[in-house]
Amino acid sequence: ILLLVAGSVTSVFGQTDAKAKAILDKVSAVTKTYKTIKLSYSLSIVSPEGSPINQKGEAYLKGDQYFVSTPDQTILSNGKNIWTYIKSDNECYVREADEDDDDLLKPSKLITIWEKGFTYKYSKQTDYKGKKVEEIFLYPKDKVKSKYHTIILKVDANKKQVVHVHVKGKDGTHMKYSMGSFQPNVSISDSKFTFNKAKHPGVTVIEE
């Protein structure tokens, strides 16, 4: 009897994982058909220490290039280098791009984060802002190195797009990304993804 029960439980979890994988594979496939993406999002951060942070951002993606703008900073990459421009200090930090960077501010990683280093389980279908969404839990495979222990995705059931990401950090921090507009295949010049000192007179560039 115990063996039968154990077999049934294993079967249920196997089906659940298969369903999550099928959904996420579809999202990846659809996303990869887009040459470029322009999107907006809202971010809320609640940590055990400090006041809650709420901000809005805008992102542009083109292959492995990206541009992210928030009220405080601009982060952009041409695939080889990453520039982080701090607006209030008029300072720009530059470093080499790293494919294994555990940074969710990279928008291409945010909307396809499950593709590397995660296991996942299907949770349920629910409603989010008037849309039918599929809720899926992600768990990092490397639990020691990862800065977070669980990520909860909400995927638009019809458009196959990520519409909400809830990141639960090991330190008790909760980050919630809510996607706004999502425009695929817009025209974006490659110059968008390289920091231009001429547009920021007096800027201090610091190599990390």
Coordinates of N, CA and C in Angstrom, one line a residue:
I1 N 0.8 -1.2 0.0 CA 0.0 0.0 0.0 C 0.9 1.2 0.0
L2 N 1.9 1.3 0.9 CA 2.8 2.4 0.9 C 3.5 2.7 -0.4
L3 N 3.9 1.6 -1.1 CA 4.5 1.7 -2.4 C 3.6 2.3 -3.4
L4 N 2.3 1.9 -3.3 CA 1.3 2.4 -4.3 C 1.1 3.9 -4.0
V5 N 1.0 4.3 -2.7 CA 0.8 5.7 -2.4 C 2.0 6.5 -2.9
A6 N 3.2 6.0 -2.6 CA 4.4 6.7 -3.0 C 4.5 6.9 -4.5
G7 N 4.1 5.8 -5.2 CA 4.1 5.9 -6.7 C 3.1 6.9 -7.2
S8 N 1.9 7.0 -6.5 CA 0.9 8.0 -6.9 C 1.4 9.4 -6.7
V9 N 2.1 9.7 -5.6 CA 2.6 11.0 -5.3 C 3.6 11.4 -6.3
T10 N 4.5 10.4 -6.6 CA 5.6 10.7 -7.6 C 5.0 11.0 -9.0
S11 N 3.9 10.3 -9.3 CA 3.2 10.5 -10.6 C 2.6 11.9 -10.7
V12 N 2.0 12.3 -9.6 CA 1.3 13.7 -9.5 C 2.4 14.8 -9.7
F13 N 3.5 14.7 -8.9 CA 4.5 15.7 -9.1 C 5.2 15.7 -10.5
G14 N 5.3 14.5 -11.1 CA 5.8 14.4 -12.4 C 5.0 15.2 -13.4
Q15 N 3.6 15.0 -13.3 CA 2.7 15.6 -14.2 C 2.7 17.1 -14.0
T16 N 2.8 17.6 -12.7 CA 2.8 19.0 -12.4 C 4.1 19.6 -13.0
D17 N 5.2 19.0 -12.9 CA 6.5 19.6 -13.4 C 6.3 19.6 -15.0
A18 N 5.8 18.6 -15.6 CA 5.6 18.5 -17.0 C 4.7 19.7 -17.5
K19 N 3.7 20.0 -16.7 CA 2.8 21.1 -17.1 C 3.5 22.4 -17.0
A20 N 4.3 22.6 -16.0 CA 5.0 23.9 -15.8 C 6.0 24.0 -17.0
K21 N 6.7 22.9 -17.3 CA 7.7 23.0 -18.4 C 7.1 23.3 -19.7
A22 N 5.9 22.7 -20.0 CA 5.2 22.9 -21.2 C 4.9 24.4 -21.4
I23 N 4.4 25.0 -20.3 CA 4.0 26.4 -20.3 C 5.2 27.3 -20.5
L24 N 6.3 27.1 -19.8 CA 7.5 27.9 -19.8 C 8.2 27.7 -21.2
D25 N 8.2 26.5 -21.7 CA 8.8 26.3 -23.0 C 8.1 27.1 -24.1
K26 N 6.8 27.2 -24.0 CA 6.0 28.0 -24.9 C 6.3 29.5 -24.8
V27 N 6.4 29.9 -23.6 CA 6.8 31.4 -23.3 C 8.2 31.7 -24.0
S28 N 9.1 30.8 -23.7 CA 10.5 30.9 -24.3 C 10.4 31.0 -25.8
A29 N 9.6 30.1 -26.4 CA 9.5 30.0 -27.9 C 8.9 31.2 -28.5
V30 N 7.9 31.7 -27.8 CA 7.2 33.0 -28.3 C 8.2 34.2 -28.2
T31 N 8.8 34.3 -27.0 CA 9.7 35.4 -26.8 C 10.9 35.4 -27.8
K32 N 11.4 34.3 -28.2 CA 12.5 34.2 -29.1 C 12.1 34.6 -30.5
T33 N 10.9 34.7 -30.8 CA 10.4 35.1 -32.1 C 10.5 36.6 -32.3
Y34 N 10.6 37.3 -31.1 CA 10.7 38.8 -31.2 C 12.1 39.3 -31.4
K35 N 12.3 40.2 -32.4 CA 13.6 40.7 -32.6 C 14.0 41.7 -31.6
T36 N 13.0 42.5 -31.1 CA 13.2 43.5 -30.1 C 12.0 43.5 -29.2
I37 N 12.2 44.0 -27.9 CA 11.0 44.2 -27.0 C 11.2 45.5 -26.3
K38 N 10.1 46.2 -26.2 CA 10.1 47.4 -25.3 C 9.0 47.2 -24.3
L39 N 9.3 47.3 -23.0 CA 8.3 47.1 -21.9 C 8.5 48.0 -20.8
S40 N 7.4 48.2 -20.0 CA 7.4 49.0 -18.8 C 7.0 48.1 -17.7
Y41 N 7.4 48.5 -16.5 CA 7.1 47.6 -15.3 C 7.1 48.5 -14.0
S42 N 6.5 48.0 -13.0 CA 6.5 48.6 -11.7 C 7.2 47.6 -10.7
L43 N 8.0 48.1 -9.9 CA 8.8 47.3 -8.9 C 8.6 47.8 -7.5
S44 N 8.2 46.8 -6.6 CA 8.1 47.1 -5.2 C 9.1 46.2 -4.5
I45 N 9.8 46.8 -3.5 CA 10.8 46.1 -2.7 C 10.5 46.3 -1.2
V46 N 10.3 45.2 -0.5 CA 10.0 45.3 0.9 C 11.1 44.4 1.6
S47 N 11.9 45.0 2.5 CA 13.0 44.3 3.2 C 12.8 44.4 4.7
P48 N 13.4 43.5 5.4 CA 13.3 43.5 6.9 C 13.8 44.8 7.5
E49 N 14.7 45.4 6.8 CA 15.3 46.7 7.3 C 15.1 47.8 6.2
G50 N 14.7 48.9 6.6 CA 14.5 50.0 5.7 C 13.1 50.2 5.2
S51 N 12.8 51.3 4.6 CA 11.4 51.6 4.1 C 11.2 50.9 2.8
P52 N 9.9 50.6 2.5 CA 9.5 50.0 1.2 C 9.9 50.9 0.1
I53 N 10.3 50.3 -1.0 CA 10.7 51.1 -2.2 C 9.7 50.7 -3.3
N54 N 9.2 51.8 -4.0 CA 8.3 51.6 -5.1 C 8.8 52.5 -6.3
Q55 N 9.0 51.9 -7.4 CA 9.4 52.6 -8.6 C 9.0 52.0 -9.9
K56 N 9.0 52.8 -10.9 CA 8.6 52.4 -12.2 C 9.8 52.4 -13.1
G57 N 9.8 51.5 -14.1 CA 11.0 51.4 -15.0 C 10.5 51.1 -16.4
E58 N 11.5 51.3 -17.3 CA 11.2 51.0 -18.7 C 12.5 50.3 -19.3
A59 N 12.2 49.3 -20.1 CA 13.3 48.5 -20.6 C 13.2 48.3 -22.1
Y60 N 14.4 48.2 -22.8 CA 14.5 47.9 -24.2 C 15.4 46.7 -24.3
L61 N 15.0 45.7 -25.1 CA 15.8 44.5 -25.3 C 16.0 44.2 -26.8
K62 N 17.2 43.8 -27.2 CA 17.6 43.5 -28.5 C 18.7 42.4 -28.5
G63 N 18.3 41.2 -28.7 CA 19.3 40.1 -28.5 C 19.9 40.1 -27.1
D64 N 21.2 40.1 -27.0 CA 21.8 40.1 -25.6 C 22.1 41.6 -25.2
Q65 N 21.5 42.5 -25.9 CA 21.7 43.9 -25.5 C 20.4 44.4 -24.8
Y66 N 20.6 45.3 -23.8 CA 19.5 45.8 -23.1 C 19.7 47.2 -22.5
F67 N 18.6 47.9 -22.2 CA 18.6 49.2 -21.7 C 17.5 49.3 -20.6
V68 N 17.8 49.7 -19.4 CA 16.8 49.8 -18.3 C 16.9 51.2 -17.7
S69 N 15.8 51.8 -17.6 CA 15.8 53.2 -17.0 C 14.8 53.2 -15.8
T70 N 15.3 53.7 -14.7 CA 14.5 53.9 -13.5 C 14.7 55.4 -13.1
P71 N 13.9 55.9 -12.1 CA 14.1 57.2 -11.7 C 15.5 57.5 -11.1
D72 N 16.2 56.5 -10.6 CA 17.5 56.7 -9.9 C 18.7 56.4 -10.8
Q73 N 18.5 55.4 -11.8 CA 19.7 55.0 -12.5 C 19.3 54.5 -13.9
T74 N 20.3 54.4 -14.7 CA 20.1 53.7 -16.0 C 21.2 52.6 -16.2
I75 N 20.7 51.5 -16.6 CA 21.6 50.3 -16.8 C 21.5 49.9 -18.2
L76 N 22.7 49.8 -18.9 CA 22.6 49.4 -20.3 C 23.8 48.5 -20.6
S77 N 23.6 47.7 -21.6 CA 24.6 46.7 -22.0 C 24.6 46.5 -23.5
N78 N 25.7 46.4 -24.2 CA 25.8 46.1 -25.6 C 26.2 44.6 -25.8
G79 N 26.1 43.9 -24.7 CA 26.5 42.4 -24.7 C 27.9 42.2 -24.3
K80 N 28.8 43.2 -24.4 CA 30.2 43.1 -24.0 C 30.4 43.8 -22.7
N81 N 29.9 45.0 -22.5 CA 30.1 45.8 -21.3 C 28.7 46.1 -20.7
I82 N 28.7 46.4 -19.4 CA 27.5 46.9 -18.7 C 27.8 48.2 -18.1
W83 N 27.0 49.2 -18.3 CA 27.2 50.5 -17.7 C 26.0 50.8 -16.8
T84 N 26.4 51.2 -15.6 CA 25.4 51.6 -14.6 C 25.6 53.1 -14.3
Y85 N 24.6 53.9 -14.7 CA 24.7 55.4 -14.6 C 23.8 55.8 -13.4
I86 N 24.5 56.4 -12.4 CA 23.8 56.9 -11.2 C 23.4 58.4 -11.5
K87 N 22.2 58.7 -11.6 CA 21.8 60.0 -12.1 C 22.1 61.1 -11.1
S88 N 21.8 60.9 -9.8 CA 22.1 61.9 -8.8 C 23.5 62.3 -8.6
D89 N 24.4 61.3 -8.8 CA 25.9 61.5 -8.7 C 26.6 61.8 -10.0
N90 N 25.9 61.7 -11.1 CA 26.5 61.9 -12.4 C 27.8 61.0 -12.5
E91 N 27.6 59.7 -12.1 CA 28.7 58.8 -12.1 C 28.2 57.5 -12.9
C92 N 29.2 57.0 -13.7 CA 28.8 55.8 -14.4 C 29.9 54.7 -14.2
Y93 N 29.4 53.5 -13.7 CA 30.3 52.4 -13.4 C 30.2 51.4 -14.6
V94 N 31.3 51.0 -15.1 CA 31.4 50.1 -16.2 C 32.1 48.8 -15.9
R95 N 31.6 47.7 -16.3 CA 32.2 46.4 -16.1 C 31.9 45.5 -17.3
E96 N 32.6 44.4 -17.4 CA 32.4 43.4 -18.5 C 31.1 42.6 -18.2
A97 N 30.4 42.3 -19.2 CA 29.1 41.5 -19.1 C 29.5 40.1 -18.7
D98 N 28.6 39.5 -17.9 CA 28.8 38.2 -17.4 C 27.5 37.4 -17.6
E99 N 27.6 36.3 -18.4 CA 26.4 35.5 -18.7 C 25.8 34.9 -17.4
D100 N 26.6 34.6 -16.4 CA 26.2 34.0 -15.2 C 25.8 35.0 -14.1
D101 N 25.7 36.3 -14.5 CA 25.4 37.3 -13.5 C 24.0 37.0 -12.9
D102 N 24.0 37.0 -11.6 CA 22.7 36.7 -10.9 C 22.0 38.0 -10.6
D103 N 21.7 38.8 -11.7 CA 21.1 40.1 -11.5 C 19.8 40.2 -12.3
L104 N 18.7 40.4 -11.5 CA 17.4 40.4 -12.1 C 17.0 41.7 -12.7
L105 N 18.0 42.7 -12.7 CA 17.7 44.0 -13.4 C 18.0 43.8 -14.9
K106 N 18.6 42.7 -15.2 CA 18.7 42.4 -16.6 C 17.4 41.9 -17.2
P107 N 16.7 42.7 -18.0 CA 15.3 42.4 -18.3 C 15.1 41.1 -19.1
S108 N 16.1 40.7 -19.9 CA 16.0 39.5 -20.7 C 16.0 38.3 -19.8
K109 N 16.7 38.4 -18.6 CA 16.7 37.3 -17.7 C 15.4 37.3 -16.9
L110 N 14.9 38.5 -16.6 CA 13.7 38.5 -15.8 C 12.5 37.8 -16.5
I111 N 12.4 38.0 -17.9 CA 11.2 37.4 -18.6 C 11.5 36.0 -19.1
T112 N 12.7 35.5 -18.9 CA 13.0 34.1 -19.3 C 13.9 33.4 -18.2
I113 N 13.7 33.8 -17.0 CA 14.7 33.4 -15.9 C 14.7 31.9 -15.7
W114 N 13.7 31.2 -16.0 CA 13.6 29.7 -15.7 C 14.5 28.9 -16.6
E115 N 15.1 29.5 -17.7 CA 15.8 28.8 -18.7 C 17.1 28.2 -18.2
K116 N 17.6 28.7 -17.1 CA 18.9 28.2 -16.7 C 19.0 28.2 -15.1
G117 N 19.3 27.0 -14.6 CA 19.5 27.0 -13.1 C 18.3 26.9 -12.2
F118 N 17.2 26.5 -12.7 CA 16.0 26.4 -11.9 C 15.2 25.1 -12.1
T119 N 14.6 24.6 -11.1 CA 13.5 23.6 -11.2 C 12.2 24.4 -11.0
Y120 N 11.1 23.8 -11.4 CA 9.8 24.5 -11.3 C 8.7 23.6 -11.2
K121 N 7.6 24.1 -10.6 CA 6.4 23.3 -10.3 C 5.2 24.2 -10.6
Y122 N 4.2 23.6 -11.3 CA 3.0 24.3 -11.6 C 2.2 24.4 -10.3
S123 N 1.6 25.6 -10.1 CA 0.7 25.9 -8.9 C -0.8 25.8 -9.3
K124 N -1.2 26.8 -10.1 CA -2.6 26.9 -10.4 C -2.9 27.9 -11.5
Q125 N -4.1 27.9 -12.0 CA -4.6 29.0 -12.8 C -5.4 29.9 -12.0
T126 N -5.2 31.2 -12.1 CA -5.9 32.2 -11.3 C -6.1 33.5 -12.1
D127 N -6.7 34.5 -11.5 CA -6.9 35.8 -12.2 C -5.9 36.8 -11.7
Y128 N -5.4 37.6 -12.6 CA -4.5 38.7 -12.3 C -4.8 39.9 -13.2
K129 N -5.3 41.0 -12.6 CA -5.7 42.2 -13.3 C -6.6 41.9 -14.5
G130 N -7.6 41.0 -14.2 CA -8.6 40.7 -15.2 C -8.2 39.7 -16.3
K131 N -7.0 39.1 -16.1 CA -6.5 38.1 -17.0 C -6.3 36.8 -16.4
K132 N -6.5 35.7 -17.2 CA -6.3 34.4 -16.8 C -4.8 34.2 -16.8
V133 N -4.2 33.8 -15.7 CA -2.7 33.5 -15.6 C -2.4 32.2 -15.0
E134 N -1.3 31.6 -15.4 CA -0.8 30.4 -14.9 C 0.3 30.7 -13.8
E135 N 0.1 30.2 -12.6 CA 1.1 30.5 -11.6 C 2.1 29.3 -11.4
I136 N 3.4 29.7 -11.5 CA 4.4 28.7 -11.5 C 5.5 29.1 -10.5
F137 N 6.0 28.1 -9.7 CA 7.0 28.3 -8.7 C 8.4 27.9 -9.2
L138 N 9.4 28.7 -9.1 CA 10.7 28.4 -9.5 C 11.6 28.2 -8.2
Y139 N 12.5 27.3 -8.3 CA 13.5 27.1 -7.2 C 14.9 26.9 -7.7
P140 N 15.8 27.7 -7.2 CA 17.2 27.6 -7.8 C 17.8 26.3 -7.5
K141 N 18.5 25.8 -8.5 CA 19.2 24.5 -8.3 C 20.4 24.6 -7.3
D142 N 21.1 25.7 -7.4 CA 22.2 26.0 -6.5 C 21.7 26.9 -5.4
K143 N 21.2 26.2 -4.4 CA 20.6 26.9 -3.2 C 21.6 27.7 -2.4
V144 N 22.9 27.3 -2.5 CA 23.9 28.0 -1.7 C 24.3 29.3 -2.3
K145 N 24.6 29.3 -3.6 CA 25.0 30.6 -4.2 C 23.9 31.5 -4.5
S146 N 22.7 31.1 -4.7 CA 21.6 31.9 -5.1 C 21.2 32.9 -4.0
K147 N 20.8 34.1 -4.4 CA 20.4 35.1 -3.4 C 19.0 35.0 -3.0
Y148 N 18.2 34.1 -3.7 CA 16.8 34.0 -3.4 C 16.4 32.5 -3.3
H149 N 15.4 32.2 -2.6 CA 15.0 30.8 -2.5 C 13.8 30.4 -3.3
T150 N 12.9 31.4 -3.7 CA 11.7 31.0 -4.4 C 11.4 32.2 -5.3
I151 N 10.9 31.9 -6.6 CA 10.4 32.9 -7.5 C 9.1 32.4 -8.0
I152 N 8.1 33.3 -7.8 CA 6.7 33.0 -8.3 C 6.4 33.8 -9.5
L153 N 6.1 33.0 -10.6 CA 5.7 33.7 -11.9 C 4.2 33.6 -12.1
K154 N 3.7 34.7 -12.7 CA 2.4 34.6 -13.3 C 2.5 34.9 -14.8
V155 N 2.0 33.9 -15.6 CA 2.1 33.9 -17.0 C 0.8 34.1 -17.6
D156 N 0.6 35.1 -18.5 CA -0.6 35.3 -19.2 C -1.0 34.0 -20.0
A157 N -2.1 33.4 -19.7 CA -2.5 32.1 -20.3 C -2.7 32.2 -21.8
N158 N -3.1 33.4 -22.3 CA -3.4 33.5 -23.7 C -2.2 34.0 -24.5
K159 N -1.5 35.1 -24.0 CA -0.4 35.7 -24.7 C 0.9 35.0 -24.5
K160 N 1.0 34.1 -23.5 CA 2.2 33.4 -23.1 C 3.3 34.4 -22.8
Q161 N 3.0 35.4 -22.0 CA 4.0 36.4 -21.5 C 4.0 36.5 -20.0
V162 N 5.2 36.7 -19.4 CA 5.3 36.9 -18.0 C 4.7 38.2 -17.6
V163 N 3.7 38.3 -16.7 CA 3.1 39.5 -16.3 C 3.4 39.9 -14.9
H164 N 3.9 39.0 -14.1 CA 4.2 39.3 -12.7 C 5.3 38.3 -12.2
V165 N 6.3 38.9 -11.5 CA 7.4 38.1 -10.9 C 7.5 38.5 -9.4
H166 N 7.5 37.5 -8.5 CA 7.6 37.7 -7.1 C 8.9 37.0 -6.7
V167 N 9.9 37.7 -6.3 CA 11.2 37.2 -5.9 C 11.3 37.2 -4.4
K168 N 11.5 36.0 -3.8 CA 11.7 35.9 -2.3 C 13.1 35.7 -2.0
G169 N 13.8 36.7 -1.4 CA 15.2 36.6 -1.1 C 15.4 35.9 0.2
K170 N 16.6 35.3 0.3 CA 17.0 34.6 1.5 C 17.1 35.5 2.7
D171 N 17.3 36.8 2.5 CA 17.4 37.7 3.6 C 16.1 38.3 4.1
G172 N 15.0 37.7 3.5 CA 13.7 38.2 3.8 C 13.1 39.3 3.0
T173 N 13.9 39.7 1.9 CA 13.5 40.7 1.0 C 12.5 40.2 0.0
H174 N 11.4 40.9 -0.3 CA 10.5 40.5 -1.3 C 10.5 41.6 -2.4
M175 N 10.8 41.2 -3.6 CA 10.7 42.0 -4.8 C 9.6 41.6 -5.7
K176 N 8.8 42.5 -6.1 CA 7.6 42.2 -7.0 C 7.7 43.1 -8.2
Y177 N 7.8 42.4 -9.4 CA 7.8 43.1 -10.7 C 6.4 42.9 -11.3
S178 N 5.8 44.0 -11.7 CA 4.5 43.9 -12.3 C 4.7 44.5 -13.7
M179 N 4.5 43.7 -14.8 CA 4.7 44.2 -16.1 C 3.6 45.1 -16.6
G180 N 3.9 46.1 -17.3 CA 2.9 47.0 -17.9 C 2.8 46.8 -19.4
S181 N 3.2 47.8 -20.1 CA 3.1 47.6 -21.6 C 4.2 46.6 -22.1
F182 N 3.9 46.0 -23.2 CA 4.8 45.0 -23.8 C 4.7 45.1 -25.3
Q183 N 5.7 45.7 -25.9 CA 5.7 46.0 -27.3 C 6.8 45.2 -28.0
P184 N 6.5 44.2 -28.8 CA 7.5 43.5 -29.5 C 7.8 44.1 -30.9
N185 N 9.1 43.8 -31.4 CA 9.5 44.2 -32.7 C 9.4 45.7 -33.0
V186 N 9.7 46.5 -32.0 CA 9.8 48.0 -32.2 C 11.2 48.3 -32.8
S187 N 11.4 49.4 -33.4 CA 12.7 49.8 -34.0 C 13.5 50.4 -32.9
I188 N 14.7 49.8 -32.7 CA 15.7 50.2 -31.7 C 17.1 50.3 -32.3
S189 N 17.7 51.4 -32.2 CA 19.1 51.5 -32.7 C 20.0 50.9 -31.7
D190 N 21.1 50.3 -32.3 CA 22.2 49.7 -31.4 C 22.8 50.7 -30.5
S191 N 22.8 52.0 -30.9 CA 23.4 53.0 -30.1 C 22.7 53.2 -28.8
K192 N 21.5 52.7 -28.7 CA 20.7 52.8 -27.4 C 21.4 52.0 -26.3
F193 N 22.2 51.0 -26.7 CA 22.8 50.1 -25.7 C 24.3 50.4 -25.3
T194 N 24.8 51.5 -25.7 CA 26.1 51.9 -25.4 C 26.1 53.3 -24.7
F195 N 26.8 53.4 -23.6 CA 26.8 54.7 -22.8 C 27.5 55.8 -23.6
N196 N 26.8 56.9 -23.7 CA 27.3 58.1 -24.4 C 27.7 59.2 -23.5
K197 N 29.0 59.4 -23.2 CA 29.4 60.4 -22.3 C 29.0 61.8 -22.7
A198 N 28.9 62.0 -24.0 CA 28.5 63.4 -24.5 C 27.2 63.8 -24.0
K199 N 26.3 62.9 -23.7 CA 25.0 63.2 -23.2 C 24.9 63.5 -21.7
H200 N 26.1 63.3 -21.1 CA 26.1 63.6 -19.6 C 27.4 64.4 -19.3
P201 N 27.4 65.7 -19.6 CA 28.5 66.5 -19.3 C 29.0 66.4 -17.9
G202 N 30.4 66.3 -17.8 CA 31.0 66.2 -16.4 C 30.9 64.8 -15.8
V203 N 30.4 63.9 -16.5 CA 30.2 62.5 -15.9 C 31.5 61.9 -15.5
T204 N 31.6 61.2 -14.4 CA 32.7 60.4 -14.0 C 32.5 59.0 -14.3
V205 N 33.4 58.4 -15.1 CA 33.3 57.0 -15.5 C 34.3 56.2 -14.7
I206 N 33.8 55.2 -14.0 CA 34.6 54.4 -13.1 C 34.6 52.9 -13.6
E207 N 35.8 52.4 -13.9 CA 35.8 51.0 -14.3 C 35.9 50.1 -13.1
E208 N 35.1 49.0 -13.1 CA 35.1 48.1 -11.9 C 35.9 46.9 -12.2

